[in-house]
Tab-separated table of C-alpha atoms in Angstrom:
chain	number	residue	atom	x	y	z
A	556	MET	CA	30.225	-15.754	0.831
A	557	GLY	CA	28.731	-13.443	-1.361
A	558	ILE	CA	25.532	-11.871	0.148
A	559	TRP	CA	22.991	-13.537	-2.342
A	560	SER	CA	25.331	-17.266	-1.786
A	561	THR	CA	24.005	-16.145	2.737
A	562	LEU	CA	20.931	-15.377	1.643
A	563	ARG	CA	20.335	-19.026	-0.119
A	564	SER	CA	21.503	-20.170	2.593
A	565	ASP	CA	19.536	-18.464	5.044
A	566	ILE	CA	16.779	-19.652	3.361
A	567	VAL	CA	17.243	-23.047	3.359
A	568	LEU	CA	18.179	-22.805	6.640
A	569	GLY	CA	15.040	-21.006	7.886
A	570	VAL	CA	12.683	-23.378	5.728
A	571	ARG	CA	14.212	-26.597	7.706
A	572	ARG	CA	13.968	-24.680	10.941
A	573	LEU	CA	10.484	-24.065	9.963
A	574	LEU	CA	9.143	-27.321	8.757
A	575	GLN	CA	11.034	-29.095	12.018
A	576	SER	CA	8.548	-26.980	13.924
A	577	PRO	CA	5.609	-27.380	12.193
A	578	GLY	CA	2.933	-26.549	14.967
A	579	PHE	CA	4.587	-23.083	15.706
A	580	ALA	CA	4.449	-22.077	11.877
A	581	LEU	CA	0.745	-23.078	11.218
A	582	VAL	CA	0.023	-21.223	13.777
A	583	SER	CA	1.910	-18.008	13.008
A	584	VAL	CA	0.937	-18.280	9.638
A	585	LEU	CA	-2.983	-18.347	10.708
A	586	THR	CA	-2.036	-15.407	13.025
A	587	LEU	CA	-1.414	-13.494	10.283
A	588	ALA	CA	-3.519	-14.264	7.954
A	589	ILE	CA	-5.631	-13.614	9.449
A	590	GLY	CA	-4.651	-9.852	10.485
A	591	ILE	CA	-3.070	-9.425	7.130
A	592	GLY	CA	-6.319	-11.167	5.406
A	593	GLY	CA	-8.688	-8.599	7.264
A	594	ASN	CA	-6.752	-5.528	5.953
A	595	THR	CA	-6.466	-6.579	2.745
A	596	ALA	CA	-10.174	-7.430	2.640
A	597	VAL	CA	-11.105	-3.997	3.710
A	598	PHE	CA	-8.263	-2.037	1.311
A	599	THR	CA	-9.813	-4.227	-1.645
A	600	LEU	CA	-13.226	-2.552	-1.151
A	601	ILE	CA	-12.037	0.504	-0.368
A	602	ASP	CA	-10.000	0.325	-3.636
A	603	ARG	CA	-13.049	-1.020	-5.391
A	604	VAL	CA	-16.005	1.126	-4.279
A	605	VAL	CA	-14.633	3.992	-3.315
A	606	LEU	CA	-11.103	5.025	-5.268
A	607	LYS	CA	-12.227	3.231	-8.245
A	608	PRO	CA	-12.843	5.484	-11.535
A	609	LEU	CA	-15.537	4.449	-13.835
A	610	PRO	CA	-14.403	1.320	-16.479
A	611	VAL	CA	-14.527	4.572	-19.481
A	612	GLN	CA	-11.913	6.559	-21.796
A	613	ARG	CA	-10.235	9.322	-19.825
A	614	PRO	CA	-12.321	9.053	-16.673
A	615	SER	CA	-11.325	12.689	-15.509
A	616	GLU	CA	-12.346	14.691	-18.355
A	617	LEU	CA	-15.987	13.925	-17.235
A	618	TYR	CA	-17.941	15.980	-15.033
A	619	ARG	CA	-21.541	15.650	-13.367
A	620	LEU	CA	-24.303	19.240	-12.876
A	621	GLY	CA	-25.026	18.757	-9.600
A	622	ASP	CA	-23.898	17.158	-7.065
A	623	ALA	CA	-26.947	15.897	-4.371
A	624	ASP	CA	-28.191	12.585	-4.153
A	625	ASP	CA	-32.336	13.162	-5.485
A	626	CYS	CA	-34.654	10.749	-6.439
A	627	CYS	CA	-36.547	9.694	-8.462
A	628	VAL	CA	-38.836	12.679	-10.270
A	629	ASN	CA	-38.832	16.413	-8.523
A	630	SER	CA	-41.097	19.222	-9.108
A	631	GLY	CA	-40.487	22.886	-8.546
A	632	LEU	CA	-37.316	24.378	-7.162
A	633	ALA	CA	-34.480	22.954	-5.430
A	634	GLY	CA	-32.300	25.125	-4.501
A	635	SER	CA	-28.947	23.197	-5.520
A	636	PHE	CA	-30.145	21.190	-8.816
A	637	SER	CA	-29.339	18.167	-9.477
A	638	LEU	CA	-31.844	16.157	-11.197
A	639	PHE	CA	-33.481	18.279	-14.962
A	640	SER	CA	-36.264	17.562	-16.972
A	641	TYR	CA	-35.365	17.299	-20.379
A	642	ASP	CA	-36.842	20.183	-21.691
A	643	LEU	CA	-34.366	22.419	-19.278
A	644	LEU	CA	-31.374	19.881	-20.172
A	645	ASN	CA	-31.829	20.728	-23.541
A	646	HIS	CA	-31.831	24.329	-22.534
A	647	LEU	CA	-28.408	23.779	-20.039
A	648	ARG	CA	-27.219	22.052	-23.137
A	649	GLU	CA	-27.157	24.715	-25.193
A	650	ALA	CA	-25.830	27.284	-22.508
A	651	ALA	CA	-22.520	25.473	-22.335
A	652	PRO	CA	-20.876	24.725	-25.016
A	653	GLN	CA	-17.507	23.576	-23.058
A	654	PHE	CA	-18.707	20.459	-23.091
A	655	SER	CA	-18.258	18.245	-26.200
A	656	GLN	CA	-20.600	16.100	-25.053
A	657	LEU	CA	-23.714	16.175	-22.101
A	658	ALA	CA	-25.378	13.121	-21.597
A	659	ALA	CA	-28.694	12.358	-20.289
A	660	PHE	CA	-29.850	9.718	-17.974
A	661	GLN	CA	-32.856	8.576	-15.675
A	662	ALA	CA	-31.581	8.734	-11.669
A	663	LEU	CA	-33.074	5.610	-10.347
A	664	PRO	CA	-33.731	2.376	-12.642
A	665	ARG	CA	-36.758	0.755	-13.568
A	666	ALA	CA	-38.349	-2.743	-14.404
A	667	ILE	CA	-38.779	-2.686	-17.841
A	668	THR	CA	-39.941	-6.216	-19.355
A	669	ILE	CA	-38.437	-7.762	-22.445
A	670	GLY	CA	-40.043	-10.556	-24.348
A	671	ARG	CA	-38.741	-12.917	-27.022
A	672	ALA	CA	-40.692	-12.165	-30.235
A	673	ASP	CA	-40.322	-15.161	-31.149
A	674	GLY	CA	-41.961	-16.386	-27.519
A	675	GLY	CA	-39.738	-19.430	-26.931
A	676	THR	CA	-39.400	-18.138	-23.477
A	677	PRO	CA	-41.466	-16.669	-21.010
A	678	PRO	CA	-41.114	-12.424	-20.700
A	679	GLU	CA	-37.859	-11.530	-18.223
A	680	THR	CA	-37.964	-8.721	-15.991
A	681	LEU	CA	-34.905	-6.478	-15.717
A	682	ASN	CA	-33.408	-3.204	-14.449
A	683	GLY	CA	-33.569	-1.028	-17.305
A	684	ALA	CA	-32.503	3.204	-17.255
A	685	PHE	CA	-33.577	5.473	-20.043
A	686	VAL	CA	-31.043	7.435	-21.299
A	687	SER	CA	-29.595	9.682	-23.792
A	688	GLY	CA	-28.752	8.609	-27.504
A	689	ASN	CA	-25.063	9.607	-26.526
A	690	TYR	CA	-24.818	8.274	-23.562
A	691	PHE	CA	-22.528	5.758	-24.328
A	692	GLN	CA	-20.398	8.054	-26.520
A	693	THR	CA	-19.706	10.589	-23.825
A	694	PHE	CA	-17.916	7.433	-21.625
A	695	GLY	CA	-16.268	6.565	-24.700
A	696	LEU	CA	-17.322	2.548	-24.362
A	697	VAL	CA	-16.818	0.222	-27.111
A	698	PRO	CA	-19.362	-2.585	-27.842
A	699	ALA	CA	-18.373	-5.807	-27.229
A	700	ALA	CA	-21.078	-7.004	-30.005
A	701	GLY	CA	-23.543	-4.880	-32.631
A	702	ARG	CA	-23.384	-0.681	-31.570
A	703	LEU	CA	-24.673	1.144	-29.228
A	704	LEU	CA	-26.804	3.943	-28.744
A	705	GLN	CA	-26.112	6.804	-31.203
A	706	PRO	CA	-27.688	10.191	-31.038
A	707	SER	CA	-30.831	9.195	-33.849
A	708	ASP	CA	-31.722	6.782	-31.906
A	709	ASP	CA	-32.707	9.165	-29.553
A	710	GLU	CA	-35.575	10.890	-31.906
A	711	ARG	CA	-38.682	11.592	-32.042
A	712	GLY	CA	-40.177	8.971	-34.381
A	713	ALA	CA	-37.360	6.563	-34.252
A	714	ALA	CA	-38.016	3.127	-34.087
A	715	PRO	CA	-37.016	1.494	-30.336
A	716	VAL	CA	-34.171	-0.133	-29.465
A	717	ALA	CA	-31.982	-1.546	-26.458
A	718	VAL	CA	-28.444	-1.995	-25.671
A	719	ILE	CA	-28.308	-4.850	-22.873
A	720	SER	CA	-24.555	-5.247	-20.215
A	721	HIS	CA	-23.028	-7.865	-21.048
A	722	ARG	CA	-24.256	-9.600	-17.555
A	723	ALA	CA	-27.391	-9.728	-19.760
A	724	TRP	CA	-26.392	-10.986	-23.464
A	725	ARG	CA	-24.763	-14.148	-21.287
A	726	ASP	CA	-26.334	-15.089	-18.128
A	727	ARG	CA	-30.118	-14.160	-20.424
A	728	PHE	CA	-29.336	-14.517	-23.965
A	729	ASP	CA	-26.463	-17.313	-23.842
A	730	ALA	CA	-24.130	-15.149	-25.275
A	731	ARG	CA	-25.418	-15.382	-28.693
A	732	ALA	CA	-23.024	-14.079	-31.884
A	733	ASP	CA	-25.885	-13.154	-33.541
A	734	ILE	CA	-27.764	-10.774	-30.758
A	735	ALA	CA	-27.230	-7.865	-32.534
A	736	GLY	CA	-30.204	-7.293	-34.359
A	737	SER	CA	-32.725	-9.184	-32.108
A	738	ALA	CA	-36.419	-8.811	-32.060
A	739	VAL	CA	-37.852	-8.105	-28.796
A	740	THR	CA	-40.302	-6.291	-26.695
A	741	LEU	CA	-39.889	-3.886	-24.001
A	742	ASN	CA	-43.105	-3.671	-21.752
A	743	GLY	CA	-45.308	-4.902	-24.771
A	744	VAL	CA	-43.495	-2.874	-27.267
A	745	ALA	CA	-41.965	-4.432	-30.604
A	746	ALA	CA	-38.116	-3.297	-30.572
A	747	THR	CA	-34.258	-4.359	-31.936
A	748	VAL	CA	-32.091	-5.298	-29.203
A	749	ILE	CA	-28.451	-3.293	-31.428
A	750	GLY	CA	-25.956	-4.195	-29.664
A	751	VAL	CA	-24.281	-5.242	-26.088
A	752	ALA	CA	-22.186	-2.324	-23.407
A	753	PRO	CA	-19.016	-3.579	-23.151
A	754	GLN	CA	-17.484	-6.362	-20.056
A	755	GLY	CA	-17.134	-4.081	-16.947
A	756	PHE	CA	-19.662	-1.579	-16.994
A	757	SER	CA	-22.778	-1.086	-15.146
A	758	GLY	CA	-23.871	2.414	-15.832
A	759	GLU	CA	-22.744	5.541	-14.226
A	760	THR	CA	-23.052	5.091	-10.691
A	761	LEU	CA	-22.018	2.433	-8.593
A	762	ARG	CA	-25.335	0.506	-7.116
A	763	PRO	CA	-27.167	-3.259	-6.331
A	764	ASN	CA	-28.506	-4.581	-9.492
A	765	PRO	CA	-27.466	-2.060	-11.602
A	766	PRO	CA	-29.278	-1.593	-14.978
A	767	ASP	CA	-29.121	-4.315	-17.732
A	768	VAL	CA	-31.147	-2.680	-20.567
A	769	TRP	CA	-30.254	0.410	-21.763
A	770	VAL	CA	-33.589	2.454	-23.937
A	771	PRO	CA	-33.150	5.935	-25.690
A	772	LEU	CA	-34.762	9.283	-23.976
A	773	ALA	CA	-37.381	9.154	-27.026
A	774	SER	CA	-39.636	5.480	-26.174
A	775	GLU	CA	-39.999	6.917	-22.559
A	776	PRO	CA	-43.750	7.542	-23.721
A	777	ALA	CA	-44.244	4.571	-25.394
A	778	LEU	CA	-42.496	2.497	-22.704
A	779	GLN	CA	-43.932	3.959	-19.705
A	780	PRO	CA	-46.989	5.867	-21.111
A	781	ALA	CA	-48.667	6.524	-18.054
A	782	ALA	CA	-46.054	8.681	-17.134
A	783	ARG	CA	-44.942	10.191	-20.216
A	784	LEU	CA	-42.067	11.674	-17.865
A	785	ILE	CA	-40.065	13.366	-20.745
A	786	GLU	CA	-42.960	15.558	-22.140
A	787	ALA	CA	-43.547	16.992	-18.804
A	788	LYS	CA	-41.295	20.210	-18.155
A	789	GLY	CA	-41.233	20.904	-14.860
A	790	SER	CA	-40.586	16.877	-13.778
A	791	HIS	CA	-36.921	16.454	-13.002
A	792	TRP	CA	-36.030	12.985	-13.387
A	793	LEU	CA	-32.180	13.239	-15.273
A	794	TYR	CA	-29.011	12.375	-14.266
A	795	ALA	CA	-26.137	14.616	-16.137
A	796	ILE	CA	-22.753	14.402	-16.420
A	797	GLY	CA	-20.570	15.860	-19.736
A	798	ARG	CA	-16.877	15.506	-21.145
A	799	LEU	CA	-14.489	18.237	-20.390
A	800	LYS	CA	-10.847	18.949	-21.941
A	801	PRO	CA	-8.670	19.040	-19.871
A	802	GLY	CA	-7.690	22.520	-17.674
A	803	THR	CA	-11.459	24.348	-18.620
A	804	ALA	CA	-12.251	26.401	-15.963
A	805	ILE	CA	-15.286	25.716	-13.861
A	806	ALA	CA	-16.528	28.480	-12.261
A	807	PRO	CA	-17.265	30.557	-15.474
A	808	ILE	CA	-19.230	26.293	-16.598
A	809	GLU	CA	-20.878	27.378	-13.511
A	810	SER	CA	-22.083	30.416	-13.715
A	811	GLN	CA	-23.449	29.747	-17.423
A	812	LEU	CA	-25.564	26.907	-16.300
A	813	THR	CA	-26.475	29.005	-13.614
A	814	ALA	CA	-28.162	32.086	-15.257
A	815	ALA	CA	-29.192	29.739	-17.841
A	816	LEU	CA	-31.598	27.826	-15.247
A	817	GLN	CA	-32.820	30.970	-13.810
A	818	ARG	CA	-33.598	32.081	-17.271
A	819	TRP	CA	-35.611	28.717	-17.564
A	820	ILE	CA	-37.372	28.862	-14.122
A	821	GLY	CA	-38.758	32.085	-14.977
A	822	SER	CA	-39.961	31.558	-17.935
A	823	THR	CA	-41.334	28.115	-18.201
A	824	LEU	CA	-42.225	27.414	-14.483
A	825	ASP	CA	-45.753	28.811	-13.157
A	826	LEU	CA	-44.533	30.163	-9.746
A	827	SER	CA	-46.105	31.641	-7.061
A	828	GLU	CA	-44.778	35.157	-6.018
A	829	ASP	CA	-42.686	34.023	-3.486
A	830	ASP	CA	-40.775	30.928	-5.284
A	831	ARG	CA	-40.346	33.561	-7.983
A	832	ARG	CA	-38.553	35.621	-5.190
A	833	GLU	CA	-36.341	32.159	-4.813
A	834	ILE	CA	-34.986	32.156	-7.826
A	835	PRO	CA	-31.686	34.049	-7.843
A	836	GLN	CA	-31.055	30.823	-5.572
A	837	GLN	CA	-30.944	28.481	-7.469
A	838	HIS	CA	-27.939	27.424	-9.535
A	839	ILE	CA	-26.355	24.326	-10.264
A	840	ASN	CA	-22.601	23.006	-9.239
A	841	VAL	CA	-20.328	21.087	-11.541
A	842	VAL	CA	-18.107	18.780	-9.799
A	843	SER	CA	-16.092	15.555	-10.919
A	844	ALA	CA	-17.682	12.627	-11.911
A	845	ALA	CA	-14.300	10.735	-12.771
A	846	ARG	CA	-16.307	7.988	-10.496
A	847	GLY	CA	-19.280	8.670	-11.939
A	848	VAL	CA	-22.382	9.230	-9.547
A	849	THR	CA	-20.928	8.676	-5.809
A	850	SER	CA	-23.712	8.512	-4.148
A	851	VAL	CA	-23.687	4.932	-2.875
A	852	ARG	CA	-19.908	5.493	-2.697
A	853	ASP	CA	-20.162	8.396	-0.321
A	854	GLY	CA	-22.451	6.743	1.917
A	855	VAL	CA	-20.448	2.893	2.382
A	856	ALA	CA	-17.019	4.907	2.813
A	857	PRO	CA	-17.755	6.331	6.342
A	858	SER	CA	-18.746	2.512	7.608
A	859	LEU	CA	-15.313	0.883	5.158
A	860	GLN	CA	-12.781	3.467	6.923
A	861	LEU	CA	-14.157	2.215	10.732
A	862	LEU	CA	-14.140	-1.129	9.251
A	863	GLN	CA	-10.683	-0.144	8.070
A	864	ALA	CA	-9.290	1.164	11.592
A	865	ILE	CA	-10.890	-2.483	13.759
A	866	ALA	CA	-8.631	-4.347	10.661
A	867	ALA	CA	-6.123	-2.366	11.809
A	868	ALA	CA	-6.354	-2.949	15.086
A	869	VAL	CA	-6.617	-6.689	14.393
A	870	LEU	CA	-3.392	-6.863	12.388
A	871	LEU	CA	-2.019	-5.088	15.608
A	872	ILE	CA	-2.724	-7.956	17.463
A	873	ALA	CA	-1.544	-10.687	15.513
A	874	CYS	CA	1.975	-8.930	15.338
A	875	ALA	CA	1.884	-8.953	18.945
A	876	ASN	CA	1.110	-12.401	18.656
A	877	LEU	CA	3.573	-13.156	15.979
A	878	ALA	CA	6.130	-11.180	18.066
A	879	ASN	CA	5.025	-13.175	21.126
A	880	LEU	CA	5.456	-16.465	19.329
A	881	LEU	CA	8.793	-15.386	18.262
A	882	PHE	CA	9.952	-14.800	22.049
A	883	ALA	CA	9.289	-17.980	22.765
A	884	ARG	CA	10.640	-19.887	20.085
A	885	GLY	CA	13.607	-17.900	20.896
A	886	MET	CA	13.814	-19.012	24.656
A	887	ALA	CA	13.213	-22.312	24.110
A	888	GLN	CA	16.396	-22.357	21.688
A	889	ARG	CA	18.644	-20.079	23.912
A	890	LEU	CA	21.004	-22.948	24.598
A	891	ASP	CA	21.896	-23.754	21.131
A	892	THR	CA	22.053	-19.467	20.381
A	893	ALA	CA	24.665	-19.639	22.992
A	894	VAL	CA	26.187	-22.397	21.359
A	895	ARG	CA	26.853	-20.848	17.948
A	896	VAL	CA	27.605	-17.885	19.956
A	897	ALA	CA	30.593	-19.928	22.013
A	898	LEU	CA	31.985	-21.375	18.548
A	899	GLY	CA	32.411	-17.851	17.274
A	900	ALA	CA	28.719	-17.270	15.097
A	901	PRO	CA	28.709	-13.170	14.405
A	902	ARG	CA	25.934	-12.405	16.334
A	903	GLY	CA	25.110	-9.426	12.806
A	904	ARG	CA	24.779	-13.358	10.946
A	905	LEU	CA	22.504	-14.780	13.708
A	906	VAL	CA	20.081	-11.459	13.723
A	907	SER	CA	19.710	-12.114	10.017
A	908	GLN	CA	19.142	-15.747	9.670
A	909	ALA	CA	16.080	-15.265	12.509
A	910	LEU	CA	14.997	-12.386	10.131
A	911	VAL	CA	14.830	-13.979	6.954
A	912	GLU	CA	13.074	-16.968	8.930
A	913	SER	CA	10.611	-14.415	9.992
A	914	LEU	CA	10.317	-12.784	6.809
A	915	LEU	CA	9.132	-16.446	5.433
A	916	LEU	CA	6.860	-17.247	7.916
A	917	ALA	CA	5.447	-13.231	6.927
A	918	GLY	CA	5.377	-14.330	3.319
A	919	ALA	CA	3.189	-17.669	3.745
A	920	GLY	CA	1.293	-15.318	6.003
A	921	GLY	CA	0.551	-12.990	3.149
A	922	VAL	CA	-0.152	-15.629	0.909
A	923	ALA	CA	-2.864	-17.247	2.980
A	924	GLY	CA	-3.907	-13.383	3.379
A	925	LEU	CA	-4.467	-12.636	0.165
A	926	LEU	CA	-7.276	-15.728	0.494
A	927	VAL	CA	-9.228	-14.773	3.588
A	928	ALA	CA	-9.345	-11.201	1.802
A	929	PHE	CA	-11.007	-12.876	-0.958
A	930	ALA	CA	-13.531	-14.615	1.503
A	931	GLY	CA	-13.940	-11.666	3.488
A	932	ALA	CA	-14.534	-9.098	0.836
A	933	ARG	CA	-17.368	-11.350	-0.500
A	934	ALA	CA	-19.023	-11.094	2.818
A	935	ILE	CA	-18.873	-8.131	3.643
A	936	ILE	CA	-20.429	-7.113	0.204
A	937	GLU	CA	-23.227	-9.788	0.771
A	938	LEU	CA	-23.770	-8.325	4.083
A	939	ALA	CA	-23.901	-4.854	3.183
A	940	PHE	CA	-26.086	-5.249	0.560
A	941	ARG	CA	-28.213	-8.299	1.459
A	942	GLY	CA	-30.841	-9.728	-0.523
A	943	ALA	CA	-29.498	-8.109	-4.396
A	944	THR	CA	-28.925	-9.891	-6.888
A	945	HIS	CA	-25.887	-8.376	-8.318
A	946	VAL	CA	-23.537	-5.958	-6.621
A	947	PRO	CA	-20.687	-4.769	-9.983
A	948	VAL	CA	-18.036	-5.399	-7.292
A	949	ASP	CA	-15.424	-7.659	-8.035
A	950	PRO	CA	-13.943	-8.830	-4.467
A	951	SER	CA	-11.051	-10.549	-5.671
A	952	PRO	CA	-7.362	-8.404	-4.536
A	953	SER	CA	-6.208	-5.789	-7.821
A	954	PRO	CA	-2.770	-5.602	-8.519
A	955	MET	CA	-2.126	-2.802	-5.964
A	956	VAL	CA	-3.524	-4.836	-3.269
A	957	ILE	CA	-1.720	-8.046	-3.955
A	958	GLY	CA	1.221	-5.292	-2.711
A	959	PHE	CA	0.016	-3.715	-0.574
A	960	ALA	CA	-0.751	-7.089	1.106
A	961	LEU	CA	3.019	-8.464	0.224
A	962	GLY	CA	4.107	-5.247	1.244
A	963	VAL	CA	2.258	-5.276	4.932
A	964	SER	CA	3.279	-9.056	5.786
A	965	LEU	CA	7.126	-7.963	4.626
A	966	LEU	CA	6.950	-5.131	7.205
A	967	THR	CA	5.436	-6.962	9.738
A	968	GLY	CA	8.095	-9.813	9.354
A	969	ALA	CA	11.339	-7.208	9.284
A	970	VAL	CA	9.535	-5.220	12.509
A	971	PHE	CA	8.492	-8.098	14.691
A	972	GLY	CA	11.132	-10.268	13.726
A	973	VAL	CA	13.917	-8.041	14.037
A	974	LEU	CA	13.703	-7.311	18.221
A	975	PRO	CA	12.834	-11.400	19.165
A	976	ALA	CA	15.877	-12.307	17.187
A	977	ILE	CA	18.221	-9.180	18.683
A	978	ALA	CA	17.117	-10.724	22.361
A	979	GLY	CA	18.021	-13.769	21.413
A	980	SER	CA	20.974	-12.756	20.277
A	981	ARG	CA	21.782	-11.216	23.102
A	982	SER	CA	21.879	-14.064	25.476
A	983	ASP	CA	25.048	-14.327	27.054
A	984	PRO	CA	26.258	-17.970	26.960
A	985	ILE	CA	27.565	-18.757	30.439
A	986	ASP	CA	24.335	-17.714	31.500
A	987	ALA	CA	22.373	-19.889	29.091
A	988	MET	CA	24.244	-23.007	29.139
A	989	ARG	CA	23.722	-22.728	33.036
A	990	GLY	CA	20.425	-22.388	32.652
A	991	ALA	CA	20.014	-18.584	34.306
A	992	GLY	CA	19.180	-15.826	32.335
A	993	ARG	CA	15.532	-15.763	33.010
A	994	SER	CA	15.236	-12.904	35.823
A	995	SER	CA	12.279	-10.222	35.204
A	996	GLY	CA	14.316	-8.046	35.010
A	997	GLU	CA	15.846	-8.971	31.738
A	998	ARG	CA	14.715	-6.907	28.463
A	999	GLY	CA	13.085	-10.287	26.589
A	1000	PRO	CA	10.838	-10.471	29.204
A	1001	TRP	CA	9.632	-6.990	29.651
A	1002	VAL	CA	8.947	-6.633	25.670
A	1003	ARG	CA	6.777	-10.271	26.036
A	1004	ARG	CA	4.692	-8.710	28.873
A	1005	SER	CA	3.997	-5.408	26.998
A	1006	LEU	CA	3.030	-6.867	23.890
A	1007	VAL	CA	0.348	-8.850	25.682
A	1008	ALA	CA	-0.378	-5.682	27.716
A	1009	LEU	CA	-0.713	-3.984	23.543
A	1010	GLN	CA	-2.795	-7.038	22.999
A	1011	VAL	CA	-4.846	-7.070	26.163
A	1012	ALA	CA	-5.854	-3.298	25.000
A	1013	LEU	CA	-6.014	-3.263	21.904
A	1014	SER	CA	-9.357	-6.167	22.308
A	1015	LEU	CA	-10.969	-4.320	24.935
A	1016	VAL	CA	-11.340	-1.723	22.723
A	1017	LEU	CA	-12.753	-3.598	19.233
C-alpha cells in the first residue's frame, strides 16, 4: 500500500473514531480553539499594529525628521526637534536636497465642520488635518475618486479644497460618483471636495479616530483665523516625513539638518543669552518612517507582548489538557490496542493512526481558533480604544496569521498527540487483556501527573 493510500485510510479511520466519540472530540476542539484563538488574536494585533508598514508605495524609503511624540503646538528650544514651524520646515527642505519629497502634516487632527453647499443636510464635524500640497504625492497614493492634493493647491491665494477619506465618502457622502467637484463649507469657508483618498489609507499615524478630511496648509489661516499657525515662525506644530533613495546615508543628512536648524534658531527666534548658549545642543534625528509616526504603535507594543506571553501560557495549558485527554482515551482503548498488537499490527502503524487522529483534532481546533481570534482581536481593540468611533485596525487574520494559526495547530497535534500514541502502543497485550498495567510506576500515569502539575503551575502564574 502506498504512502498516500495509507494516509487516506488513516484519515478515514480517524474521522470515524472521532465521530464515534463526539463528546471527546468537542471538548478537545474547544480546548484548542481557546488556546490557539487567544494566541492568534494577539498575533493578529501585533501584525496589524506593530509590524504592518504604511499602506503606501515603497514604505522603506520613507524617513521622518525627529523621533519624539510631541504635541501639539510648541515653542522655544526642544533639544531634539520633532515638531517644526512652517517657516522652519521650508528652511529645512532647502537644506536637505537628498529628499525627493518632504511632506508636512499637522501633529494632531482637529475637528473641522463640513457642510453641504446645497444646505440639504446639517453640517457635520469630522476630524481633519492640515497637510502640505505634496502630502499624498510623497506617499505615492492613487485616489479612489477625483484627484488628490497637489503643490498648486497649497499656494497662498489658492481656492480652499479638501480631500476626504474613503470611509467618509462611503458613510457621509453615500459613495457618490460625482463627489469630485462638490461644493462644501469648511468651518464656514466655501471650499471644494476634489477627491477621495484610497481605501485603507487613514493617514501617516495609526490612531483612533483618524482624519477624514485633509486640507492644504495654505488654507489654515482662513479655517483657523484665531490661530493662524502658518504665519507664526516660532510655533512648532508640524511633523515631517520625506522619501529618500535606497542606500542614502542618514548621518550626513542629520548633520545638514542640524546645522540648518541651528542657523535658523540663531537668526529667527528672539532668545535670551542663556537660550543662545543652548543652540549647539539643538539637533534633528532622522529615523525610518516605514510604519509612519509610531507613537501609538510603540505605546501599545509592551501590552501586546505581555498579552502574547499570557496567551502562550494559555496555549500550553490547553495543550497539556489535550494530552491528558488523549492519554485518558488511550487508557480506555488499551484492550482494543492490545488485540490489534496481538493480531500482528505494527506498533508504528498504530502510532501513525493515533497521530493522524490528533492532527485532525488540532486542525479542527485551529479552524475554530480563527473564529475565536477574530472575536478576540475585535474585543481587545474595543477595550484598548474605549470610546473611539473608528480604529483603523482590521481584526481579521491576514494570510500570514492564518498560516501561523494552522502551523501552531499542527505542531500542537504532532507534539502532544505522539506521546499518548507511543505510550498506548507500548502496552503489553497480555497485561492489557488481564486488566493489569495500571501501577503507579508506569510511564503513562507519570506523564499524566506531570501534565497536571504543569497546568496547575501555569494557572498559578496567570
